[in-house]
mmCIF file of C-alpha atoms in Angstrom:
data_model
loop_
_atom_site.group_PDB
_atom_site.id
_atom_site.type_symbol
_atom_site.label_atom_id
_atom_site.label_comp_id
_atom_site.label_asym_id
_atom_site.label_seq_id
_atom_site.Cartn_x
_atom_site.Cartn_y
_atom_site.Cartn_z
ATOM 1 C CA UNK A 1 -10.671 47.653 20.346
ATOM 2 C CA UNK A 2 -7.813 47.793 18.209
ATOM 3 C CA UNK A 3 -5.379 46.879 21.116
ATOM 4 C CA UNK A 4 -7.456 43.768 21.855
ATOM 5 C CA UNK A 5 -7.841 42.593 18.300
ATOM 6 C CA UNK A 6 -4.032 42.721 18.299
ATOM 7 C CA UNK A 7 -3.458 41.129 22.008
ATOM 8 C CA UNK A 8 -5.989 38.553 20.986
ATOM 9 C CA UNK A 9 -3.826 37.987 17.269
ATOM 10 C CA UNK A 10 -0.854 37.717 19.179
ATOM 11 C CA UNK A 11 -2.079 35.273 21.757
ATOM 12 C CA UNK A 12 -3.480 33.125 18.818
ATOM 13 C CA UNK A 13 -0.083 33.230 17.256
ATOM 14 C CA UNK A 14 2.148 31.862 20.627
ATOM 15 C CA UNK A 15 -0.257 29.424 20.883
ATOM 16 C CA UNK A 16 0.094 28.474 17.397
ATOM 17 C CA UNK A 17 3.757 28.263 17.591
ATOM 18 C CA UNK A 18 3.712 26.420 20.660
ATOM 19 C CA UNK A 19 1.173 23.629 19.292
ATOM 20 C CA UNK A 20 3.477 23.721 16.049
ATOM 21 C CA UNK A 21 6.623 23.176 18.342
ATOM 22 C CA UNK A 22 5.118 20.160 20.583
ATOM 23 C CA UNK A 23 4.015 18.499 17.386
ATOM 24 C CA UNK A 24 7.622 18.469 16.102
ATOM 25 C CA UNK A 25 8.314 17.812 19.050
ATOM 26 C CA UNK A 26 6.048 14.607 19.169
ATOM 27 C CA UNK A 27 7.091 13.632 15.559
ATOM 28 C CA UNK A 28 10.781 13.054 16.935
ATOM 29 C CA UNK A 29 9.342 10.946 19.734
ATOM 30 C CA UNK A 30 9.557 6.693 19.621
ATOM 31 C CA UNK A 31 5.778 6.716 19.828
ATOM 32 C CA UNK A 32 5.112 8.773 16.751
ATOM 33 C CA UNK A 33 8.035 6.442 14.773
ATOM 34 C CA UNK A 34 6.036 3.219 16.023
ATOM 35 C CA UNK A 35 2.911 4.880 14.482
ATOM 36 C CA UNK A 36 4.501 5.816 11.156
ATOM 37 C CA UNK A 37 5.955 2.437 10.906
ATOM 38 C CA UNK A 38 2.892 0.628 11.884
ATOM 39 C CA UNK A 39 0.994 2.093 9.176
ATOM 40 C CA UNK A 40 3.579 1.989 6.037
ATOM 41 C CA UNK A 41 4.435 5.974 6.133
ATOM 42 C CA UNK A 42 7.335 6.320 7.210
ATOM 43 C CA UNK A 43 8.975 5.690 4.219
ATOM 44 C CA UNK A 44 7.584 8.949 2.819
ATOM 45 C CA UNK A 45 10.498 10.745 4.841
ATOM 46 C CA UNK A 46 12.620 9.315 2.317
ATOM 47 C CA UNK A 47 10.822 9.757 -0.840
ATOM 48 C CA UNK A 48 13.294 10.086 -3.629
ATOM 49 C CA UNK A 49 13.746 13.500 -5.830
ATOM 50 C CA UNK A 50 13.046 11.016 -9.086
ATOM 51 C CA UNK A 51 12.532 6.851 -9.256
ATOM 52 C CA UNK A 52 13.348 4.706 -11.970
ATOM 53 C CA UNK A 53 10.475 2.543 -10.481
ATOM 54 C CA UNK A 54 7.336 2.906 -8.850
ATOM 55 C CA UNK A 55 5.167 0.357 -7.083
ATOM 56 C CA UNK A 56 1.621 0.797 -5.949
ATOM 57 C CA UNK A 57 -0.776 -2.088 -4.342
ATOM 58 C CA UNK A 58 -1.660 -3.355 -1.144
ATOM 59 C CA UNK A 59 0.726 -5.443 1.190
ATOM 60 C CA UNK A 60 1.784 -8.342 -1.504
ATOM 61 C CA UNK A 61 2.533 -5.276 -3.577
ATOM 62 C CA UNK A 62 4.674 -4.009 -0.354
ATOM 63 C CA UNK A 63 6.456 -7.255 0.194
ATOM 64 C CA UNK A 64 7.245 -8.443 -3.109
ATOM 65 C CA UNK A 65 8.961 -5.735 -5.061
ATOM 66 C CA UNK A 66 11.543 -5.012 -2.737
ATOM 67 C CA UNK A 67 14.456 -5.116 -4.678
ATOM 68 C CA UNK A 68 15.163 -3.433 -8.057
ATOM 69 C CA UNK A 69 17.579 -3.937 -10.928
ATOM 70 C CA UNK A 70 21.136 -2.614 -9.853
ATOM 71 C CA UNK A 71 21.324 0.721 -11.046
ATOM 72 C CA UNK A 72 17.611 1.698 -10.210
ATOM 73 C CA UNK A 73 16.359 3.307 -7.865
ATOM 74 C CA UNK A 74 12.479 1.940 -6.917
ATOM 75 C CA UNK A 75 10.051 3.488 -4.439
ATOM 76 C CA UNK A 76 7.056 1.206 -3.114
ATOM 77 C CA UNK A 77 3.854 3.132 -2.650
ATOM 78 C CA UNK A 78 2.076 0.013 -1.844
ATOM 79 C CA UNK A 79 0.693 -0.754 1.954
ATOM 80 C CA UNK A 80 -1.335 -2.995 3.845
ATOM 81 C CA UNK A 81 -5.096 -2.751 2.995
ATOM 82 C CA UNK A 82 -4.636 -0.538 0.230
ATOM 83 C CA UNK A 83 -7.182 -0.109 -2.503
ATOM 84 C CA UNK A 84 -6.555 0.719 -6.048
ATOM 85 C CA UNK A 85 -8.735 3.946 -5.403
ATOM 86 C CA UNK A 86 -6.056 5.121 -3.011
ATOM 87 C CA UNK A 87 -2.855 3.713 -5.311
ATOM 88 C CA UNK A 88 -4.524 6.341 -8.021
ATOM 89 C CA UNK A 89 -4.613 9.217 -5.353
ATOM 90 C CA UNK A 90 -0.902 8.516 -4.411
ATOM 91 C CA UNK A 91 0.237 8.292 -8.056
ATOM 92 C CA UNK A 92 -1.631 12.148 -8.584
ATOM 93 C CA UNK A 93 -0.029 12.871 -5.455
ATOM 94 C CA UNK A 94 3.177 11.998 -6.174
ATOM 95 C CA UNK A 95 3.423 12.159 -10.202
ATOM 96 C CA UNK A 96 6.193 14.366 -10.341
ATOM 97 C CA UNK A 97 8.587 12.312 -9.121
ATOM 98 C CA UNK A 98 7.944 9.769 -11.760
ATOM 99 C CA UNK A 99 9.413 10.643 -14.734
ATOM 100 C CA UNK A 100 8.611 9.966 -18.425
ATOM 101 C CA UNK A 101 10.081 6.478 -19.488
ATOM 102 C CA UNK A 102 10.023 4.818 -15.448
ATOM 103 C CA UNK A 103 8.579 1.744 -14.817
ATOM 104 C CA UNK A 104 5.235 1.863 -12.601
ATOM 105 C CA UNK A 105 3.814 -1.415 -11.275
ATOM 106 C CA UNK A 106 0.506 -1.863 -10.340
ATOM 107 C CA UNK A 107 0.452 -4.899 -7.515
ATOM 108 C CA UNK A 108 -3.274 -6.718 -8.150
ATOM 109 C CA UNK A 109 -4.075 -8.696 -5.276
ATOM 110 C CA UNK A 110 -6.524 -11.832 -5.666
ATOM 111 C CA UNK A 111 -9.022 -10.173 -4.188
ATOM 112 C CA UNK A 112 -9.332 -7.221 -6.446
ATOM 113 C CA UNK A 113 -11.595 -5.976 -8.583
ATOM 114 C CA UNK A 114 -13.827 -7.746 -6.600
ATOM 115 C CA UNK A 115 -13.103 -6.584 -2.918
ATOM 116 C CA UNK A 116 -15.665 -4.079 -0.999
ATOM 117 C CA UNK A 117 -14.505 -2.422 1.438
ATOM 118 C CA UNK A 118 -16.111 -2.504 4.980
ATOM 119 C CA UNK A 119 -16.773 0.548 6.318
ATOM 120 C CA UNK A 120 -14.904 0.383 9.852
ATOM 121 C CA UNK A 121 -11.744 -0.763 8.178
ATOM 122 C CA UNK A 122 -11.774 2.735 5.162
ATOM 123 C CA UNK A 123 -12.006 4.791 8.913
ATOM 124 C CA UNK A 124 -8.945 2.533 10.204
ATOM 125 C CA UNK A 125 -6.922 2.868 7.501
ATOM 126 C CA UNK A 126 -7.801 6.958 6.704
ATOM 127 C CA UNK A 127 -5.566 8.478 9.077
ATOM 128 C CA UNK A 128 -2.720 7.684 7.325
ATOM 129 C CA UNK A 129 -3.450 9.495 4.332
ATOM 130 C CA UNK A 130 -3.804 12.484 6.507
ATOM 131 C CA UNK A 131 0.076 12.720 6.584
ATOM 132 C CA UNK A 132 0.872 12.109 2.964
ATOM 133 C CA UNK A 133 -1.642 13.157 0.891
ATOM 134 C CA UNK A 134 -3.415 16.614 0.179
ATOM 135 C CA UNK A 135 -7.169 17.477 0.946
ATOM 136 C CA UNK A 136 -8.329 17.197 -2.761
ATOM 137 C CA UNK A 137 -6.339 13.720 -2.863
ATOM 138 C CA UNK A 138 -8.299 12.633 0.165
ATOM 139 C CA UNK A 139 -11.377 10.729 0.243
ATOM 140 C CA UNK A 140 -14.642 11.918 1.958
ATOM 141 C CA UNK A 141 -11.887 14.112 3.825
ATOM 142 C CA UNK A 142 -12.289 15.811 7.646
ATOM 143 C CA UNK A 143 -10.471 18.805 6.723
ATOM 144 C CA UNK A 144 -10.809 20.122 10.133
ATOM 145 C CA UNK A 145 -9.342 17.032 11.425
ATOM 146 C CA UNK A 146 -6.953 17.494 8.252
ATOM 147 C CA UNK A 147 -5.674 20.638 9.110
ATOM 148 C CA UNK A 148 -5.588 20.192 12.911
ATOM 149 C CA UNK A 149 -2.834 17.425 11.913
ATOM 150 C CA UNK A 150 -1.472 19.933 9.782
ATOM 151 C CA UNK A 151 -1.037 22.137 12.430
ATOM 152 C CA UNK A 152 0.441 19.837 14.782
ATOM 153 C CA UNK A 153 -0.419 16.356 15.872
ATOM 154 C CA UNK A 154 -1.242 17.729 19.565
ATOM 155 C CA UNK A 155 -4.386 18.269 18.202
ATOM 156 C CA UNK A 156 -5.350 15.030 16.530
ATOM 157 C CA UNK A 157 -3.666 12.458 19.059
ATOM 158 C CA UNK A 158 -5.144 10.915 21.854
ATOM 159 C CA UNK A 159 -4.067 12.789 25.503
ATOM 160 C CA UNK A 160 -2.859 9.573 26.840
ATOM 161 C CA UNK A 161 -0.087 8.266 23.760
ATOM 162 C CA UNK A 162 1.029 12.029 24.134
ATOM 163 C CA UNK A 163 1.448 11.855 27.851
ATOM 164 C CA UNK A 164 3.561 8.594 27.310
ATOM 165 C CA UNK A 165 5.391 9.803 24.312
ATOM 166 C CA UNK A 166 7.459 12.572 26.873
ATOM 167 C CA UNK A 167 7.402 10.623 30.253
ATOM 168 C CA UNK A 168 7.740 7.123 29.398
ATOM 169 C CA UNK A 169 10.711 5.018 27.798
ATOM 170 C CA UNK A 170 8.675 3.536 24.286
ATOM 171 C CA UNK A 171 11.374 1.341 22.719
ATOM 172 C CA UNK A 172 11.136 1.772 18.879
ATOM 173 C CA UNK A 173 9.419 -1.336 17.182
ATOM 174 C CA UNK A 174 10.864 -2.948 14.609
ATOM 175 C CA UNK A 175 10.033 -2.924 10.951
ATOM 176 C CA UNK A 176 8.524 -6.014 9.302
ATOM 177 C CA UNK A 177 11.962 -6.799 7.448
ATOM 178 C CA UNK A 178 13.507 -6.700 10.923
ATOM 179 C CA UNK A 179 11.109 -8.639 12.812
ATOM 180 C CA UNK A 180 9.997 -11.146 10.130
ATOM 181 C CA UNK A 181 11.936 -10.539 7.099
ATOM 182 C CA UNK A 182 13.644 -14.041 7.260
ATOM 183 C CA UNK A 183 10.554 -16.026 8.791
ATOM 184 C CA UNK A 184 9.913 -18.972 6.696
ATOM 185 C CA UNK A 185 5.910 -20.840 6.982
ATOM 186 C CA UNK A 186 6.026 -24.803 6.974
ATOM 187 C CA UNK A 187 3.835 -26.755 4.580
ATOM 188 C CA UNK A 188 2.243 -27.895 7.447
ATOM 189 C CA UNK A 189 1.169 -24.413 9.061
ATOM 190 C CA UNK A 190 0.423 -23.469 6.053
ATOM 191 C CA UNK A 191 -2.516 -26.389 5.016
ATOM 192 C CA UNK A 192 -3.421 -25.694 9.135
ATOM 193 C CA UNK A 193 -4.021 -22.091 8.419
ATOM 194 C CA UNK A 194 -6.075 -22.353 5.054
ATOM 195 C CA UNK A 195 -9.618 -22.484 7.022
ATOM 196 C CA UNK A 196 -9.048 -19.018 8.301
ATOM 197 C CA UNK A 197 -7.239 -17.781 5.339
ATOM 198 C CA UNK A 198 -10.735 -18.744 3.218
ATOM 199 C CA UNK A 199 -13.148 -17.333 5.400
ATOM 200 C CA UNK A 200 -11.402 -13.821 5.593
ATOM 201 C CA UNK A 201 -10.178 -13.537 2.339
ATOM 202 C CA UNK A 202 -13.346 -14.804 0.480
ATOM 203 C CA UNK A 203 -15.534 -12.365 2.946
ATOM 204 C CA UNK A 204 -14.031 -9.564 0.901
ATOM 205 C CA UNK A 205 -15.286 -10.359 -2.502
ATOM 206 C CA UNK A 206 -18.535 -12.473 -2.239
ATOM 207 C CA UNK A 207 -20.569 -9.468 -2.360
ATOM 208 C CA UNK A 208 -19.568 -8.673 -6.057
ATOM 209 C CA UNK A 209 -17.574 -11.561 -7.163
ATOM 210 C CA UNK A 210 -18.172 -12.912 -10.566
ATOM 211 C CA UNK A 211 -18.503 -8.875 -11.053
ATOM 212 C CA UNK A 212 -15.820 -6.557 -10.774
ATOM 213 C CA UNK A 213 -16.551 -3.581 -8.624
ATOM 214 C CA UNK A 214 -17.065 -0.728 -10.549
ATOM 215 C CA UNK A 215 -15.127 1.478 -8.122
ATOM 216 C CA UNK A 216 -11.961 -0.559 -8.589
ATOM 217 C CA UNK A 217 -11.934 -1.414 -12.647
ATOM 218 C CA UNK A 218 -12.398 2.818 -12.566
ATOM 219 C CA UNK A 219 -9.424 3.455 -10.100
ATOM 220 C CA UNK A 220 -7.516 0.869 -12.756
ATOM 221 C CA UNK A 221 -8.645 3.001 -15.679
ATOM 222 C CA UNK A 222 -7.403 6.021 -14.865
ATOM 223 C CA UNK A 223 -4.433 4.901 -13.416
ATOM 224 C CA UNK A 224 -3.537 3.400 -16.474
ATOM 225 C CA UNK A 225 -4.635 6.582 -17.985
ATOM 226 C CA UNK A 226 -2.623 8.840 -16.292
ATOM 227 C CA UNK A 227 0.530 6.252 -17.052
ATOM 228 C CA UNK A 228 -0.075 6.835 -21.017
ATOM 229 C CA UNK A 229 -0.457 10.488 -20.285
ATOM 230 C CA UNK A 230 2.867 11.026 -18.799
ATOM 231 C CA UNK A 231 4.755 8.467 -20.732
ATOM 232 C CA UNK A 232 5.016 5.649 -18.006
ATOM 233 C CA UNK A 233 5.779 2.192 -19.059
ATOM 234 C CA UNK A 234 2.446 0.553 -17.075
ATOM 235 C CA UNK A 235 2.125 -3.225 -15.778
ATOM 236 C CA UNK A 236 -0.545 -4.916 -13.598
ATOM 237 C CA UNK A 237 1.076 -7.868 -11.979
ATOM 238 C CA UNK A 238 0.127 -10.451 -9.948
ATOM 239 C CA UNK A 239 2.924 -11.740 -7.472
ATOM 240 C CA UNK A 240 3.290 -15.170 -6.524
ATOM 241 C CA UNK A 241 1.559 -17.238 -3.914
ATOM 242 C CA UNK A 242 1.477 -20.553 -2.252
ATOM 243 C CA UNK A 243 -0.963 -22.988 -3.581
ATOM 244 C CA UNK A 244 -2.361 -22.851 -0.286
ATOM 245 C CA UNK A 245 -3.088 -19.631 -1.128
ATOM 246 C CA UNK A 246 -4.400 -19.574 -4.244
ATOM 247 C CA UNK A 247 -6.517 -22.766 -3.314
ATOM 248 C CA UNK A 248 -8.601 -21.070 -1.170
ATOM 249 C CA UNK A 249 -10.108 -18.891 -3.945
ATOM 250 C CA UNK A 250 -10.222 -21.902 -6.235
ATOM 251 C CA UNK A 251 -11.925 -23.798 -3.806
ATOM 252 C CA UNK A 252 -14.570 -20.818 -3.391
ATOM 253 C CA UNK A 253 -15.174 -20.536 -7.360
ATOM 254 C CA UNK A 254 -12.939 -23.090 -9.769
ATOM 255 C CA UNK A 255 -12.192 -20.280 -12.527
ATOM 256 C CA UNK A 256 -11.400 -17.924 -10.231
ATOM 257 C CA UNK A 257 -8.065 -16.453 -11.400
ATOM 258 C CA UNK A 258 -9.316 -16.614 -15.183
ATOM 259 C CA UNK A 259 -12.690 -14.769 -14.164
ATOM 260 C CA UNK A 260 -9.901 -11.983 -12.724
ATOM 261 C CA UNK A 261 -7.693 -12.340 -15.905
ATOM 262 C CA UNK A 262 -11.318 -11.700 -18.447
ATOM 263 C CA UNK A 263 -11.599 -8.164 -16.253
ATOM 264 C CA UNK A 264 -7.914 -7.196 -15.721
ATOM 265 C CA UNK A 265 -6.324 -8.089 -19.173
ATOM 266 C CA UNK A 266 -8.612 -6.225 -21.478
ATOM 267 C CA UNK A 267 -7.785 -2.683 -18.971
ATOM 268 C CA UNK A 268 -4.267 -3.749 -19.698
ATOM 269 C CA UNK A 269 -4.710 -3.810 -23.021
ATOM 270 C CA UNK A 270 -6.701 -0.710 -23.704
ATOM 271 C CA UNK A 271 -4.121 1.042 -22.331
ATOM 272 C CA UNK A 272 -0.852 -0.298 -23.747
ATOM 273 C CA UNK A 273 0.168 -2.183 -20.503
ATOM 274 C CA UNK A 274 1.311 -5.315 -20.167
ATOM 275 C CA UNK A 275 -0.668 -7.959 -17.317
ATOM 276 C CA UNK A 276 1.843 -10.373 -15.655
ATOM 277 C CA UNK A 277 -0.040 -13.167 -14.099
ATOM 278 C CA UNK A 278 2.789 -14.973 -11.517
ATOM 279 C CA UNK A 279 0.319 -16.349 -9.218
ATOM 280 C CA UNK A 280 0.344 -19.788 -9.613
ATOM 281 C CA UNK A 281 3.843 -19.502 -10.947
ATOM 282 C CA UNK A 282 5.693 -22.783 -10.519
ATOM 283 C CA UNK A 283 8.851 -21.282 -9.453
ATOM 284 C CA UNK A 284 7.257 -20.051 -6.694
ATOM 285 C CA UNK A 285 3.883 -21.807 -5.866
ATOM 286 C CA UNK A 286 5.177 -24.892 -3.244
ATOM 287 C CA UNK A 287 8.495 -22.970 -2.573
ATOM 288 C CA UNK A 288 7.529 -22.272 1.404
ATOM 289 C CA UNK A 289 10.810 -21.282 1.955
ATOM 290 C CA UNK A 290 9.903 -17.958 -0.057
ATOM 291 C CA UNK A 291 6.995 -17.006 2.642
ATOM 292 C CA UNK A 292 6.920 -15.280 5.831
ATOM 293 C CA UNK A 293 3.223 -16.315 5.663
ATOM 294 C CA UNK A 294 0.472 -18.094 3.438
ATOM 295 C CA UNK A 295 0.974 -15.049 0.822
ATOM 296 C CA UNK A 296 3.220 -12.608 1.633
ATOM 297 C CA UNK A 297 7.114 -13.472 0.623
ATOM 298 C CA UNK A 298 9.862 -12.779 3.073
ATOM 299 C CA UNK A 299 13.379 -10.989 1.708
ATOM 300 C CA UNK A 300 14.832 -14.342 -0.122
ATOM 301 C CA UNK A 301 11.584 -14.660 -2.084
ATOM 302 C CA UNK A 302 11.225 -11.326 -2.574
ATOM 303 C CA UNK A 303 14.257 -11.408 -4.136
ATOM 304 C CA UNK A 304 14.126 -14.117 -6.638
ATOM 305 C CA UNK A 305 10.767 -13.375 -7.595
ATOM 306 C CA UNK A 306 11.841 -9.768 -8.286
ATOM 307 C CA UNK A 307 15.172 -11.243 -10.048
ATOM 308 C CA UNK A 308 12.755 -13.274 -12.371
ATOM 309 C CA UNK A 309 10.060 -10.416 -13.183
ATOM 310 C CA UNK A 310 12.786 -7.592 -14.143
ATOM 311 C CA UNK A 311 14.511 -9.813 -16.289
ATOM 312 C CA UNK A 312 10.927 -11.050 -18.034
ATOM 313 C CA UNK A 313 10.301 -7.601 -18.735
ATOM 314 C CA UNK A 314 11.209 -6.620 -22.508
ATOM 315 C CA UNK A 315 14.196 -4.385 -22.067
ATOM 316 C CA UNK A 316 13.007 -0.652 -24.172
ATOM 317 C CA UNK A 317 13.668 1.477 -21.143
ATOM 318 C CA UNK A 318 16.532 -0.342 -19.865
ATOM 319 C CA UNK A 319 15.007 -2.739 -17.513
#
């Protein structure tokens, strides 16, 4: 009996090995890069040890604080579709490589606090947190699924991206920066685009909107909270957008931005942070040469917006 126990543990273990070697395997592979790059983590390969700067938020978070001060280094934990409850379970995650005195911006998107999040898009977007985040940081967590991944990614993928990953040539997709980073959006797509741009973006908050949804204004809170704790300097901002943009929330409810501003100013303030409003920023508002699309800014936006918020900042820790 003993003999079989230890066949049977030693059969268990080559097979563990070899799953653990194909998934490395796998991870070096074109297709597993074009999945990582898809969803925003790749970036986590090259976390830094400590940042100067850390950014959390959904895409306009992603695509507008690109570039920090010279002499600072800035990580961006933002990505697309992100929600402020998953921003807080990065910034547990990853708390130790912010240290006391950095700079952590918190991206606030028009839509937030108000957005609710459908169902089928929180499945979509879960895998990724599978890959950078620990089972108590998850929400509603598989952890078989969890630590199948763990394991090796043979075990989570699907038979037929694996089969292509070793037999077929898969050319490496670009990044955004590469593919769109210098895309600019005419005045005239973008008044052409605003119908659609209304009826998605408004579909994520007229379910709560004039309330703030209690999940969000919470996953604010103890961010904030947890900035104070370890001696962060905290501040919401709101990027820049086209008027385009911003029109189509003004069009669905005239105070709009100042109904956000009552909710997100008074978190700020509990907490010692400061709330940066720069969406209908002048600088920025009808400059279409700044956007890759109606809201997101492409690298030469990016860039002077982030020259113009650093330097707004009060300079205490150096910024």
């Amino acid at each position: 009996m003993r003999k079989l126990i230890l066949k049977c543990a030693l059969l268990l273990l080559i097979l563990g090995g070899l799953l653990y070697a194909g998934g490395e395997a796998y991870k070096q592979t074109n297709t597993w890069k074009n999945l990582e790059r898809e969803d925003g983590t790749d970036i986590f390969r090259d976390l830094p040890e400590t940042v100067d700067i850390a950014v959390f938020g959904a895409s306009h978070g992603r695509e507008d604080f690109k570039f920090p001060p010279e002499g600072k280094t800035l990580f961006n934990f933002s990505m697309s579709l992100q929600t402020p409850m998953y921003d807080l379970r990065l910034m547990r995650q990853y708390q130790d490589h912010i240290p006391p005195g950095a700079l952590v911006v918190i991206a606030v998107s028009p839509i937030f606090p108000f957005y609710t999040q459908p169902e089928e898009q929180f499945q979509e977007q879960q895998s990724r947190y599978y890959r950078i985040l620990s089972p108590q940081n998850l929400m509603d967590p598989d952890l078989g699924l969890y630590f199948r991944g763990r394991l090796s990614p043979l075990l989570t993928e699907d038979f037929p991206a694996l089969a292509a990953a070793f037999t077929e040539d898969v050319p490496l997709e670009p990044t955004i920066d590469e593919e769109s980073g210098h895309n600019r959006i005419t005045p005239e797509l973008a008044q052409a685009r605003k119908p659609r741009v209304f009826d998605l973006q408004i579909s994520h908050v007229t379910a709560c909107f004039p309330e703030a949804n209690p999940q969000l204004t919470d996953a604010y809170r103890e961010m904030l909270a947890l900035c104070r704790e370890k001696g962060w300097r905290a501040v919401l901002a709101v990027p820049p957008y086209l008027k385009e943009y911003t029109d189509c929330f003004t069009e669905f409810s005239p105070d709009y931005f100042d109904v956000q501003r009552e909710i997100m100013e008074p978190l700020a303030r509990e907490y010692g942070a400061a709330y940066l409003d720069y969406s209908h920023d002048p600088d920025f508002a009808c400059r279409h040469e700044y956007y890759r699309d109606m809201s997101h800014m492409n690298l030469e936006g990016a860039e002077a917006f982030c020259r113009q918020f650093y330097a707004g900042l009060e300079t205490p820790a150096g910024f």
